[in-house]
Short mmCIF file of C-alpha atoms in Angstrom, two decimals:
data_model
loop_
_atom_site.label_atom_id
_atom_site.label_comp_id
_atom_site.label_asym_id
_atom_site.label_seq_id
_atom_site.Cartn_x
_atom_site.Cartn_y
_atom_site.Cartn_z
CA UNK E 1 0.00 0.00 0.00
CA UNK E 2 2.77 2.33 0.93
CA UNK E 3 4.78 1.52 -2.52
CA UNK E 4 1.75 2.11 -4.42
CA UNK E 5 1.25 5.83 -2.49
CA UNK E 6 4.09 6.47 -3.03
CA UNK E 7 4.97 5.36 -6.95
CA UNK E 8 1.44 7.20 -7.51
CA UNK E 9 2.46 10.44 -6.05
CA UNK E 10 0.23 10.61 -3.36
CA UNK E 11 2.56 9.88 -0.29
CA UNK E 12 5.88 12.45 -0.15
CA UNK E 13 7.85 11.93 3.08
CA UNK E 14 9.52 15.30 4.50
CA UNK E 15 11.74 15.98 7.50
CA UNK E 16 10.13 19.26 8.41
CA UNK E 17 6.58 20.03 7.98
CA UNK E 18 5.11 22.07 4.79
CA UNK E 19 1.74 23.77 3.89
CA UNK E 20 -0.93 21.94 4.22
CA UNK E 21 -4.77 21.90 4.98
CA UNK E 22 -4.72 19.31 7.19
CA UNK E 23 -2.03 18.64 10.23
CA UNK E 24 -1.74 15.22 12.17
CA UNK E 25 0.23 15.32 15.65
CA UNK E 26 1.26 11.38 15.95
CA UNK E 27 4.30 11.30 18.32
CA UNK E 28 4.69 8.99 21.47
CA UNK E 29 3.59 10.45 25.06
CA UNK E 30 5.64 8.49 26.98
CA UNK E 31 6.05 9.69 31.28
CA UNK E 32 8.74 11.12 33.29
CA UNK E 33 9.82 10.78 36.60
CA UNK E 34 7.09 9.51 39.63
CA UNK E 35 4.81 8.77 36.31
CA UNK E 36 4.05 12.37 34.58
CA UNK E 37 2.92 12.31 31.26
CA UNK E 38 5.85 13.71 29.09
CA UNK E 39 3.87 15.93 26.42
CA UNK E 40 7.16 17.29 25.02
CA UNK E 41 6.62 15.67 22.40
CA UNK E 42 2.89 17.03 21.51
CA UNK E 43 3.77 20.76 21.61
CA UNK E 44 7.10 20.44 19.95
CA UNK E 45 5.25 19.08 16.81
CA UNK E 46 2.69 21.63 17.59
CA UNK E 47 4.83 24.25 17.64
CA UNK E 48 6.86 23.41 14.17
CA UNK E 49 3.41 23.23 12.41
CA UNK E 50 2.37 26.90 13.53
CA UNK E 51 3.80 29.15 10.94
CA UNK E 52 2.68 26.94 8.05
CA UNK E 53 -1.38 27.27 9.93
CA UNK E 54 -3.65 29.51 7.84
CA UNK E 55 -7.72 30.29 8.10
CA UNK E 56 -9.52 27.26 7.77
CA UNK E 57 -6.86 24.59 8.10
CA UNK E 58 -7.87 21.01 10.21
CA UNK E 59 -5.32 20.24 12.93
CA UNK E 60 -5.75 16.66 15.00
CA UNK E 61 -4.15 15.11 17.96
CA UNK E 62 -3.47 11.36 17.87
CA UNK E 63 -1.38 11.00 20.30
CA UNK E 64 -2.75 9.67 23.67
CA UNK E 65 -3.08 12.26 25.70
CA UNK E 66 -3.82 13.25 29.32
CA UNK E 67 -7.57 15.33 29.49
CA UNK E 68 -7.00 19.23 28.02
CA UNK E 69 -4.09 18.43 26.17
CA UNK E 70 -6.01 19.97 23.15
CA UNK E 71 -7.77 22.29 24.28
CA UNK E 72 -3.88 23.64 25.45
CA UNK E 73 -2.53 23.00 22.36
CA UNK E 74 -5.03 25.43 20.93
CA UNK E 75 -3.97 27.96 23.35
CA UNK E 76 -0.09 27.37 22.09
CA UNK E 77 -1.49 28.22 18.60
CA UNK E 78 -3.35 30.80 19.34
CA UNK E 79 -0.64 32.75 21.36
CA UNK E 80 1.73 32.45 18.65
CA UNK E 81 -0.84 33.27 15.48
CA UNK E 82 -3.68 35.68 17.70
CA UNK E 83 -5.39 36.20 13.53
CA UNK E 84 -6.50 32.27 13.75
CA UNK E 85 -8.22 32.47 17.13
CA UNK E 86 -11.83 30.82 15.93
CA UNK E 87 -10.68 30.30 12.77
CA UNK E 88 -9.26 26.69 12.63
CA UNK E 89 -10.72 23.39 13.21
CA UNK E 90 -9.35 21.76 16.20
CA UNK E 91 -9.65 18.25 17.34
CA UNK E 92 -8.59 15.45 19.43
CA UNK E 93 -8.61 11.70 17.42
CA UNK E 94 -7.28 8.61 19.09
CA UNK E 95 -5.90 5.92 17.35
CA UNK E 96 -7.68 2.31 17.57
CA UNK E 97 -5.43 -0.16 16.20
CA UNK E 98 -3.53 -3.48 17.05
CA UNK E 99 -0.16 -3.91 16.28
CA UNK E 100 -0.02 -6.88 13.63
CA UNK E 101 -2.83 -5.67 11.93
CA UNK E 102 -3.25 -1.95 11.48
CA UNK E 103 -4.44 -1.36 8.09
CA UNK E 104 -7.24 -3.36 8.60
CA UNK E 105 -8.61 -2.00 12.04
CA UNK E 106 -7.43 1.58 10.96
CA UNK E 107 -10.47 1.72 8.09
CA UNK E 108 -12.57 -0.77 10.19
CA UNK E 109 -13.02 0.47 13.54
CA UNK E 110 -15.18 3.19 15.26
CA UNK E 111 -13.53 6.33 15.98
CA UNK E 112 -13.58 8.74 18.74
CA UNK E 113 -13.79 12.44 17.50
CA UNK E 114 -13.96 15.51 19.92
CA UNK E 115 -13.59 18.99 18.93
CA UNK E 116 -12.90 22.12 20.63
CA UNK E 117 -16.26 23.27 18.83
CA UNK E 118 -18.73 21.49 17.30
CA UNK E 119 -17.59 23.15 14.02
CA UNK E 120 -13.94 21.61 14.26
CA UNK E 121 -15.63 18.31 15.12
CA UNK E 122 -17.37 18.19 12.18
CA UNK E 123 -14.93 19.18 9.85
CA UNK E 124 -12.84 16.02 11.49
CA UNK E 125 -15.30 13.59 10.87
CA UNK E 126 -15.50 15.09 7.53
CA UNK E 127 -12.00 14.07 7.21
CA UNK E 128 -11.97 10.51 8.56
CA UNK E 129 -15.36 9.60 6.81
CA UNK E 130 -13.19 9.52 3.55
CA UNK E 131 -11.31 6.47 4.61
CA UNK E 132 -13.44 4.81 8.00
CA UNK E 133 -15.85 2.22 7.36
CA UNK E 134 -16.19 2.05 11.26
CA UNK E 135 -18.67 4.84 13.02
CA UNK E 136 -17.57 7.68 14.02
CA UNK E 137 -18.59 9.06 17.64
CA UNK E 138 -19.01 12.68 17.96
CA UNK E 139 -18.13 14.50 21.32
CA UNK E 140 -15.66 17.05 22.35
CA UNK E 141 -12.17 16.99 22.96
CA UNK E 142 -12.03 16.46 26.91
CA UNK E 143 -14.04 13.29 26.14
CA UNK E 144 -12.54 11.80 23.78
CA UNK E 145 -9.10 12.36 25.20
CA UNK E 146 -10.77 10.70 28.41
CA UNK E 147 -12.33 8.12 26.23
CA UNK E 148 -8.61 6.46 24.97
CA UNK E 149 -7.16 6.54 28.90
CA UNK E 150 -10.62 4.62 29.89
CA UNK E 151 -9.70 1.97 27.51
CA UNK E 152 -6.19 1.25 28.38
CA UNK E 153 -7.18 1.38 31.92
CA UNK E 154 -9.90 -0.80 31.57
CA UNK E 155 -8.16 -3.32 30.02
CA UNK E 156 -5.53 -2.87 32.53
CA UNK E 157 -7.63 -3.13 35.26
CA UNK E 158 -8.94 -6.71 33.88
CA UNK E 159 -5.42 -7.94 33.41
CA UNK E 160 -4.13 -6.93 37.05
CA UNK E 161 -7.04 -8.89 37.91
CA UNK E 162 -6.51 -11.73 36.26
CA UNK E 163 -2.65 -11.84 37.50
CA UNK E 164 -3.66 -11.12 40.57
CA UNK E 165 -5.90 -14.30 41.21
CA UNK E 166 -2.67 -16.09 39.34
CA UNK E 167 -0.96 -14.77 42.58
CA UNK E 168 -3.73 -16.08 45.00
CA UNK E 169 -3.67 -19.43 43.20
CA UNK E 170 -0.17 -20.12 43.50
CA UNK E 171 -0.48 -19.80 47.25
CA UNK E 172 -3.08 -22.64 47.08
CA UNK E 173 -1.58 -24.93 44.99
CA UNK E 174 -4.61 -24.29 42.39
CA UNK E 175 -3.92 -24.14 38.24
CA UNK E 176 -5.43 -20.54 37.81
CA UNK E 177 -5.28 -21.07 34.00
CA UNK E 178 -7.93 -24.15 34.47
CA UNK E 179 -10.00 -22.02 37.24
CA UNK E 180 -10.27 -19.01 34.50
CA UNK E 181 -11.25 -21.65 32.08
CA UNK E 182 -13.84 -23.01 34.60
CA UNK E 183 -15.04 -19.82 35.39
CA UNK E 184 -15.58 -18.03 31.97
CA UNK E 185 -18.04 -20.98 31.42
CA UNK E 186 -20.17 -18.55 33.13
CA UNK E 187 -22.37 -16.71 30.43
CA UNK E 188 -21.45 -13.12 31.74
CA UNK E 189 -18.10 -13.57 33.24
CA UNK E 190 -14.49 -13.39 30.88
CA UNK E 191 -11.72 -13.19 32.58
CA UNK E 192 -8.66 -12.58 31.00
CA UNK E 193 -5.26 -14.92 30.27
CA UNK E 194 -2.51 -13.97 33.71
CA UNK E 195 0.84 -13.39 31.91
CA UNK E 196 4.38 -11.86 33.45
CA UNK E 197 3.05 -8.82 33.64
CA UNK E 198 1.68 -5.64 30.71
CA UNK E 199 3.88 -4.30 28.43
CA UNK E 200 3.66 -2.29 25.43
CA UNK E 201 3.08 1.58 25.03
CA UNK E 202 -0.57 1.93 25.71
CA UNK E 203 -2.03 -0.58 28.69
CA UNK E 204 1.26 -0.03 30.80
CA UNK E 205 1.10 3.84 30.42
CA UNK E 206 -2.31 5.30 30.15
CA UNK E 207 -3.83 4.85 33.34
CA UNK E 208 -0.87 7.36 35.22
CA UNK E 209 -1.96 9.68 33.17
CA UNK E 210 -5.86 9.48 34.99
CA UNK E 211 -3.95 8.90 38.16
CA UNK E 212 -1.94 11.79 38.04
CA UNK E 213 -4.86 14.59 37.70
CA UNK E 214 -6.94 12.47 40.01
CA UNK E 215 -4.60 10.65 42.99
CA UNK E 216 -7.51 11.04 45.21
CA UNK E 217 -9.67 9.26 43.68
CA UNK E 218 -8.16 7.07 41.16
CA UNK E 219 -7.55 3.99 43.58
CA UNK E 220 -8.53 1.02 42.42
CA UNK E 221 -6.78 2.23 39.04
CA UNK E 222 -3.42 2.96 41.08
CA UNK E 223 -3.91 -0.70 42.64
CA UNK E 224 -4.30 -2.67 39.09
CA UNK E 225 -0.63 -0.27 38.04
CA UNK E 226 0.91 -1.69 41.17
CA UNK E 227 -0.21 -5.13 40.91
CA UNK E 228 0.71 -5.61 37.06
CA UNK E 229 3.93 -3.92 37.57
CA UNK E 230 4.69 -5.98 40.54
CA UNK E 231 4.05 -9.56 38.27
CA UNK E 232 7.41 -9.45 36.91
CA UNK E 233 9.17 -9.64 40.49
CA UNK E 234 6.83 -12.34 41.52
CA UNK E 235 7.72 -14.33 38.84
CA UNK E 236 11.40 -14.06 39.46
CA UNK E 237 10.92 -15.14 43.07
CA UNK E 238 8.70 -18.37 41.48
CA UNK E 239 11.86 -19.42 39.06
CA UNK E 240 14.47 -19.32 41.79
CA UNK E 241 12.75 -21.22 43.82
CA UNK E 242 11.90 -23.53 41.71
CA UNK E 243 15.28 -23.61 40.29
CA UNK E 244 18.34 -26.21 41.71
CA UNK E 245 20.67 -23.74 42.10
CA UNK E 246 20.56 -19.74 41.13
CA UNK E 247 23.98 -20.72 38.81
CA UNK E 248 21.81 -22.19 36.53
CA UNK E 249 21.19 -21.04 32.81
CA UNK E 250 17.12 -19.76 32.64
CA UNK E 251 16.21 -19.06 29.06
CA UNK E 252 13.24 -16.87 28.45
CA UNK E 253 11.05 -17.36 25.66
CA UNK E 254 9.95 -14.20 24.54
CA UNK E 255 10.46 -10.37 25.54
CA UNK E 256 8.32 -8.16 22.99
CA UNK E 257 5.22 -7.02 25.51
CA UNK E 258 2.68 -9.58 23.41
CA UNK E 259 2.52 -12.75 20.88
CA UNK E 260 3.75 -12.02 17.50
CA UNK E 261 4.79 -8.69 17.07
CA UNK E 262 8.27 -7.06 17.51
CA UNK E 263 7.44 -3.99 19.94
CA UNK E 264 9.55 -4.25 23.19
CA UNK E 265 8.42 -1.32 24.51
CA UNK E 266 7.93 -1.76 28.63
CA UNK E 267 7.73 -4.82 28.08
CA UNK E 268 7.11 -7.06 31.70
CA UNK E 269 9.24 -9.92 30.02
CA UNK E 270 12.39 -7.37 29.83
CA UNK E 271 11.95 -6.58 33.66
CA UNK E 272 11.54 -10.15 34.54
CA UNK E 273 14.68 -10.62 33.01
CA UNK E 274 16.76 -7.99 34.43
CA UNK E 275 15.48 -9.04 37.78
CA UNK E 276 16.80 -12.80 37.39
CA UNK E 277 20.01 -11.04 36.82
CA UNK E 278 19.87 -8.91 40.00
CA UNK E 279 19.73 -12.34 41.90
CA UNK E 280 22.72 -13.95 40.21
CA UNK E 281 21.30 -15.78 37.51
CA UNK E 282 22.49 -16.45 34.15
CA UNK E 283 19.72 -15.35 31.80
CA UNK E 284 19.52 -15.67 27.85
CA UNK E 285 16.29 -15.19 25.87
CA UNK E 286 14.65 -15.77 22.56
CA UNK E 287 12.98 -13.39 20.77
CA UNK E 288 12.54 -14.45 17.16
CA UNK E 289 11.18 -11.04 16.42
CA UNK E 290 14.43 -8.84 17.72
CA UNK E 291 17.36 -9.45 15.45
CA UNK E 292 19.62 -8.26 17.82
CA UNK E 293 22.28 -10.49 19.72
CA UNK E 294 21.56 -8.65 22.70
CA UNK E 295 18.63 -6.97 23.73
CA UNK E 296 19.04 -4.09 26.83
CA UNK E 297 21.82 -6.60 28.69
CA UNK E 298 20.20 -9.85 27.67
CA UNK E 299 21.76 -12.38 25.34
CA UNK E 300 18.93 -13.24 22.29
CA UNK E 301 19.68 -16.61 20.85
CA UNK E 302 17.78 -18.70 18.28
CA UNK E 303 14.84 -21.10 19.67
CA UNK E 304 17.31 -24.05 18.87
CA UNK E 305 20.29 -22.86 20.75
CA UNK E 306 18.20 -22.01 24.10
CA UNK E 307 16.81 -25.60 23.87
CA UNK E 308 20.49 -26.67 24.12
CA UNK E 309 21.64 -23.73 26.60
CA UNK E 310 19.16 -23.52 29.13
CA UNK E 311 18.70 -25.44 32.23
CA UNK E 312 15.19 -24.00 32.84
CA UNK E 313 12.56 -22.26 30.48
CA UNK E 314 10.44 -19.58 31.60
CA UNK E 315 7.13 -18.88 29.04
CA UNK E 316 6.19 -15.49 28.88
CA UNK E 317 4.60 -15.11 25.59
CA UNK E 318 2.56 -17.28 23.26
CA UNK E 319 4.33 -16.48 20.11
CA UNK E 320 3.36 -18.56 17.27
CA UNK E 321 7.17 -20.51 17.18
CA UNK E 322 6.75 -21.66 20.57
CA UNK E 323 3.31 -22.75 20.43
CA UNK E 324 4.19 -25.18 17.15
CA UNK E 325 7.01 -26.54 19.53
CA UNK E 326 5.46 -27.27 22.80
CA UNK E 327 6.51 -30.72 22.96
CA UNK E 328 10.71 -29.64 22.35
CA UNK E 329 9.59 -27.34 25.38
CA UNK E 330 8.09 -29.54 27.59
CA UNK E 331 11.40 -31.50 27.62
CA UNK E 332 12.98 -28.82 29.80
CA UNK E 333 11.63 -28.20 33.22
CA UNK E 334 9.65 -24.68 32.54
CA UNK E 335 7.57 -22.08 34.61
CA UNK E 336 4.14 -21.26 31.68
CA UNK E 337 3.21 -17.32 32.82
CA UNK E 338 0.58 -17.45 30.39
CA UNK E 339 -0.82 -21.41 30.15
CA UNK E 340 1.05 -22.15 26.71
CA UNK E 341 1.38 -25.46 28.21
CA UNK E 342 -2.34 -25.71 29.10
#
């Protein structure tokens, strides 16, 4: 698709922005110290798009955001170019897509679209009705910013859960993965898969950016952040125990944050592995979708040579390759985070 754009003239990729009618603000919102959302990143690209602005001209954040993000943005613009004040259409428009398959969910899902005015929200959904087959959901900007942290922290709140009985379990000698299973066979109830933790950009992220504005009363949302992040060091404390001796070789099958895909952003497997180290043990890992030898301090072999290398397996994804080799696995004594082995 992007060949085809681009051999057809209609995709032209430029280091610094140009005129245009339309401006996109896509760039990551990652946090700072004690869990601040870094928006840096937002009113830098802001601010290089400003002098190419002009009467009439649709400007859209992407970019998860904490609640009034646009509606200071605007403010930004507006100090710098006073002459647009009411006279651009600005909204806020979260992305909905899964890694592995964006093209797909990026014309197929519903959208989110919130304005600053109902003006600039319609002249956004006028935009995105060109290409989305999904429906798109009118409101302002304060809710739809709000809308894309509720997500993530929903989902968030479901996994912490779901490691969190994998916690309880263990204590009680029961297989949580066959209790979920059990329990799910309930018409209204769906509890999610317990893993080594959540990783990736989004799930792992979003919900300090609620807690920050609201510490008061954002507690059960602080408690699912604590408990996920926490998985990782639980699971460390499971394999050395388990293990003969800390001396031993563990080899950890997988570090991206989920099956299939090559993002390693915070991902839980990562942590688990630098904790291992902490307590003296030899860690390698594979990760058939990081070419890298070494991946932030941890060796990354091939699937065949941890097989040969590692005394003890530790599961913490369900990519595809170890799912087609469960028996090789099961030849090694292992610790499944996420019931591969089910």
């Amino acid at each position: 698709v992007v060949k085809e754009a681009v051999c057809n003239g209609a995709l032209r990729a430029t280091t610094k922005p140009e005129q245009a009618d339309a401006f996109f603000v896509v760039v990551p919102t990652p946090f700072k110290q004690n869990h601040r959302a870094d928006i840096t990143y937002v009113e830098s690209a802001t601010r290089s798009v400003i002098p190419f602005l002009k009467e009439g001209d649709l400007f859209v954040i992407e970019s998860t955001s904490p609640v009034f993000t646009t509606e200071r943005m605007a403010e930004v613009i507006y100090k710098e170019r006073p002459e647009l004040k009411d006279k651009l259409y600005i909204a806020y428009c979260p992305e909905r897509v899964l890694p592995g398959n964006t093209l797909y969910e990026l014309v197929h899902n519903d959208r989110v679209i919130g304005g600053i005015n109902p003006e600039s929200t319609g002249k956004a959904i006028e935009f995105y009705s060109a290409f989305v087959k999904g429906t798109l959901h009118r409101t302002n900007a304060r809710t739809a910013e709000m809308c894309k942290l509720t997500e993530n922290t929903f989902r968030d709140v479901n996994i912490a859960y779901a490691n969190e009985l994998s916690v309880i379990c263990d204590k009680m000698g029961i297989d949580v993965f066959e209790l979920i299973k059990l329990a799910n066979c309930h018409p209204r109830v769906n509890i999610l898969t317990p893993g080594v933790g959540v990783g990736g950009h989004c799930i792992a992220v979003d919900p300090w950016f609620i807690y920050e504005q609201f510490p008061a009363e954002a507690k059960v949302i602080l408690a699912a952040r604590e408990r996920n992040e926490n998985k990782p060091v639980f699971v460390a404390g499971k394999v050395v125990s388990e293990m003969k001796k800390v001396t031993d070789t563990v080899g950890v099958l997988g570090l991206s944050y989920k099956p299939d895909v090559d993002d390693l952003r915070e991902s839980p497997s990562i942590e688990l592995c630098h904790v291992l180290q902490e307590k003296g043990v030899n860690v390698i890992a594979c990760e058939p979708f990081a070419k890298d030898a070494e991946v932030q301090g941890i060796p990354n072999v091939s699937f065949e040579e941890i097989l040969k290398k590692a005394d003890y397996l530790v599961i913490t994804l369900g990519h595809t390759l170890f799912k087609d080799n469960k028996k090789l696995i099961a030849e090694k004594p292992y610790y499944d985070c996420v019931g591969l082995m089910e």
